[in-house]
Amino acid sequence: MASSAYAFLSFVFYTIFLSFGSYKAEARRFNDISSLVSKGLFDSIFLHKDNNACPAKGFYTYNSFIQASRCFPQFGRTGSSITRKREVAAFLAQISHETTGGWATAPDGPFAWGLCFKEEVSPQSSYCDSSNTQWPCSPGKSYKGRGPIQLSWNYNYGPAGKALGFDGLNNPDMVSNNSLIAFKTALWFWMTEQNPKPSCHNVMIGKYKPTAADVMANRTAGYGLVTNIINGGLECGIPNDGRVNDRIGYFQRYATLFNVSTGSNLDCEDQKSFS
């Protein structure tokens, strides 16, 4: 009788153990970014990234994106389902503009050609800020735009490399030679606050708290503020800027694919830049 009871209890505990293990696996799957961005959705977003006309053909893989996102557990996993999807759509839209190969009459439209380039073409300078002594430039190195977010300047390569485990100052080419590192730098930029700039992540999840200076500069929350964070010095405060409109076009297409709205304040034409 005792042995039968023991066997029964063992069976019960074993069943609970298996169920708990299955629950944890399901929870991990739900919390993974792949629950929001399937391989099929990724491919439908980036219809032409592997086109023969794209210099980055074969570089930006789905697996690299998913693996890189796991290093930033708050990305796309904060807030409601709508907030999470909108943030991911916004991130993918911004990196699409930065790497676009589209044009007005391109096949499938101008907003189907994201991730076409992996480094800046014909840079106008080496992007070395020699006044920045914390992240000094390495002789002969160019800190031109590279990767999905087109990481630029020594003061970005240095801290990105430190955070991600590569020598950004001495080996900036790593960003255009390693797909995983490339996506990690884009996500690092997206998730990292660079005072006085908030992080793009906090803006998209509703945690941005404008300072008095932000209010005076009309830096209101929304996708337009993300554009301001990324390249406001060149694009914001300009009525109907084509570059800003391109970023918006990508976001609108991706938001539709994610079945969410874009939210308000899409442009930054009435905002002052941070610099």
Coordinates of C-alpha atoms in Angstrom, one line a residue, residues 30-224:
F30 CA 6.4 34.5 -25.6
N31 CA 9.0 36.9 -24.1
D32 CA 11.4 36.3 -27.0
I33 CA 11.3 38.9 -29.8
S34 CA 10.6 36.1 -32.3
S35 CA 7.0 35.9 -30.8
L36 CA 6.5 39.4 -32.4
V37 CA 8.7 39.1 -35.5
S38 CA 8.5 35.7 -37.2
K39 CA 10.8 34.8 -40.0
G40 CA 7.9 35.3 -42.4
L41 CA 7.2 38.7 -41.1
F42 CA 10.8 39.7 -41.2
D43 CA 11.1 38.6 -44.9
S44 CA 7.9 40.5 -45.8
I45 CA 9.2 43.7 -44.2
F46 CA 12.6 43.4 -45.9
L47 CA 11.5 42.2 -49.3
H48 CA 14.6 43.2 -51.2
K49 CA 17.4 43.2 -48.6
D50 CA 19.1 40.3 -50.4
N51 CA 18.5 41.7 -53.9
N52 CA 21.6 41.5 -56.1
A53 CA 21.5 45.3 -56.3
C54 CA 22.0 45.6 -52.5
P55 CA 25.6 45.8 -51.3
A56 CA 24.5 44.2 -48.0
K57 CA 23.0 41.1 -49.7
G58 CA 23.1 38.2 -47.3
F59 CA 24.5 40.3 -44.4
Y60 CA 21.4 41.2 -42.3
T61 CA 20.0 37.8 -41.3
Y62 CA 16.9 37.1 -39.3
N63 CA 18.9 34.9 -36.9
S64 CA 21.3 37.8 -36.2
F65 CA 18.5 40.2 -35.5
I66 CA 16.8 37.7 -33.0
Q67 CA 20.1 36.8 -31.3
A68 CA 21.1 40.5 -30.9
S69 CA 17.7 41.4 -29.5
R70 CA 18.1 38.8 -26.7
C71 CA 21.0 40.9 -25.4
F72 CA 18.5 43.7 -24.8
P73 CA 15.7 42.1 -22.9
Q74 CA 13.6 45.2 -22.6
F75 CA 13.5 45.8 -26.4
G76 CA 10.0 44.9 -27.7
R77 CA 9.1 43.4 -24.4
T78 CA 7.9 46.4 -22.4
G79 CA 4.3 47.4 -22.1
S80 CA 1.2 46.2 -23.9
S81 CA 1.2 44.1 -27.0
I82 CA 0.4 47.3 -29.0
T83 CA 3.3 49.2 -27.4
R84 CA 5.7 46.3 -28.0
K85 CA 4.8 45.9 -31.6
R86 CA 4.9 49.7 -32.3
E87 CA 8.4 49.9 -30.8
V88 CA 9.7 47.1 -32.9
A89 CA 8.0 48.6 -36.0
A90 CA 9.6 52.0 -35.2
F91 CA 13.0 50.5 -34.8
L92 CA 12.8 48.5 -38.0
A93 CA 11.6 51.6 -39.8
Q94 CA 14.4 53.8 -38.6
I95 CA 17.1 51.3 -39.6
S96 CA 15.4 50.8 -42.9
H97 CA 15.7 54.5 -43.7
E98 CA 19.3 54.5 -42.6
T99 CA 20.1 51.6 -45.0
T100 CA 17.6 52.2 -47.7
G101 CA 18.1 51.3 -51.3
G102 CA 14.6 52.3 -52.4
W103 CA 13.5 55.0 -54.8
A104 CA 10.1 56.5 -55.8
T105 CA 9.3 53.9 -58.5
A106 CA 11.2 50.9 -57.0
P107 CA 9.6 47.5 -57.3
D108 CA 7.1 47.0 -54.4
G109 CA 7.5 50.7 -53.6
P110 CA 10.2 52.8 -52.0
F111 CA 9.6 51.3 -48.5
A112 CA 10.4 47.7 -49.3
W113 CA 14.1 48.2 -49.6
G114 CA 15.4 48.5 -46.1
L115 CA 18.8 46.9 -45.0
C116 CA 20.2 47.3 -48.5
F117 CA 23.5 48.9 -47.4
K118 CA 25.8 48.0 -44.5
E119 CA 28.1 51.1 -44.6
E120 CA 28.0 54.7 -45.7
V121 CA 28.8 55.3 -49.3
S122 CA 31.2 58.2 -50.1
P123 CA 31.5 59.7 -46.6
Q124 CA 32.3 63.3 -46.5
S125 CA 34.7 62.9 -43.5
S126 CA 36.2 60.4 -41.2
Y127 CA 33.7 61.4 -38.5
C128 CA 36.4 61.9 -35.9
D129 CA 35.6 64.4 -33.2
S130 CA 39.2 65.2 -32.0
S131 CA 37.8 67.3 -29.1
N132 CA 36.4 64.1 -27.5
T133 CA 39.3 62.9 -25.4
Q134 CA 37.3 60.2 -23.6
W135 CA 37.0 58.3 -26.9
P136 CA 40.0 59.3 -28.9
C137 CA 40.2 58.5 -32.6
S138 CA 42.6 55.8 -33.7
P139 CA 44.9 57.1 -36.5
G140 CA 43.8 56.2 -39.9
K141 CA 40.4 54.9 -38.8
S142 CA 37.1 56.1 -40.2
Y143 CA 34.0 56.3 -38.0
K144 CA 31.6 56.6 -40.9
G145 CA 28.1 55.2 -40.8
R146 CA 28.0 51.4 -40.5
G147 CA 25.4 48.8 -39.7
P148 CA 21.6 49.0 -39.5
I149 CA 21.6 52.3 -37.5
Q150 CA 24.6 53.6 -39.5
L151 CA 26.6 54.1 -36.3
S152 CA 28.8 57.2 -36.7
W153 CA 31.5 59.2 -34.8
N154 CA 34.2 58.0 -32.4
Y155 CA 32.1 59.0 -29.4
N156 CA 29.5 56.4 -30.5
Y157 CA 31.9 53.6 -31.7
G158 CA 33.9 53.8 -28.4
P159 CA 31.1 53.3 -25.9
A160 CA 29.2 50.9 -28.2
G161 CA 32.3 48.7 -28.4
K162 CA 32.9 48.8 -24.7
A163 CA 29.3 47.8 -24.0
L164 CA 29.2 45.1 -26.6
G165 CA 32.7 43.6 -26.2
F166 CA 34.6 44.8 -29.3
D167 CA 37.2 47.5 -29.9
G168 CA 35.1 50.1 -31.6
L169 CA 37.8 52.7 -31.8
N170 CA 40.5 50.5 -33.3
N171 CA 38.3 48.1 -35.2
P172 CA 35.2 50.0 -36.4
D173 CA 35.0 47.8 -39.5
M174 CA 33.7 45.1 -37.2
V175 CA 30.3 46.8 -37.5
S176 CA 30.1 46.2 -41.2
N177 CA 31.8 42.8 -41.1
N178 CA 29.9 41.0 -38.4
S179 CA 26.1 40.8 -38.8
L180 CA 25.5 40.1 -35.1
I181 CA 27.7 43.0 -33.9
A182 CA 25.9 45.2 -36.5
F183 CA 22.5 44.5 -35.1
K184 CA 23.8 44.8 -31.5
T185 CA 25.1 48.3 -32.2
A186 CA 21.8 49.4 -33.6
L187 CA 20.0 48.1 -30.6
W188 CA 22.6 49.6 -28.2
F189 CA 22.0 53.0 -29.8
W190 CA 18.2 52.5 -29.6
M191 CA 18.2 51.5 -25.9
T192 CA 20.9 53.8 -24.5
E193 CA 20.1 57.3 -23.1
Q194 CA 22.7 59.9 -24.2
N195 CA 22.0 62.9 -22.1
P196 CA 20.4 65.3 -22.9
K197 CA 18.8 62.9 -25.3
P198 CA 16.4 60.2 -24.0
S199 CA 16.6 56.7 -25.4
C200 CA 14.5 55.9 -28.4
H201 CA 13.2 52.9 -26.4
N202 CA 11.8 55.1 -23.6
V203 CA 10.2 57.4 -26.1
M204 CA 8.4 54.6 -27.9
I205 CA 7.2 52.9 -24.7
G206 CA 5.8 56.1 -23.1
K207 CA 8.5 56.6 -20.5
Y208 CA 9.9 59.9 -21.9
K209 CA 9.7 62.7 -19.5
P210 CA 10.4 66.1 -21.2
T211 CA 12.7 68.5 -19.4
A212 CA 12.0 72.2 -19.4
A213 CA 14.4 72.5 -22.3
D214 CA 12.5 69.8 -24.2
V215 CA 9.3 71.7 -23.7
M216 CA 10.8 74.9 -24.9
A217 CA 12.1 73.1 -28.0
N218 CA 8.7 71.4 -28.6
R219 CA 10.3 68.0 -28.4
T220 CA 7.0 66.1 -28.0
A221 CA 6.8 62.3 -27.6
G222 CA 6.3 60.2 -30.7
Y223 CA 8.1 58.8 -33.7
G224 CA 9.3 62.3 -34.7

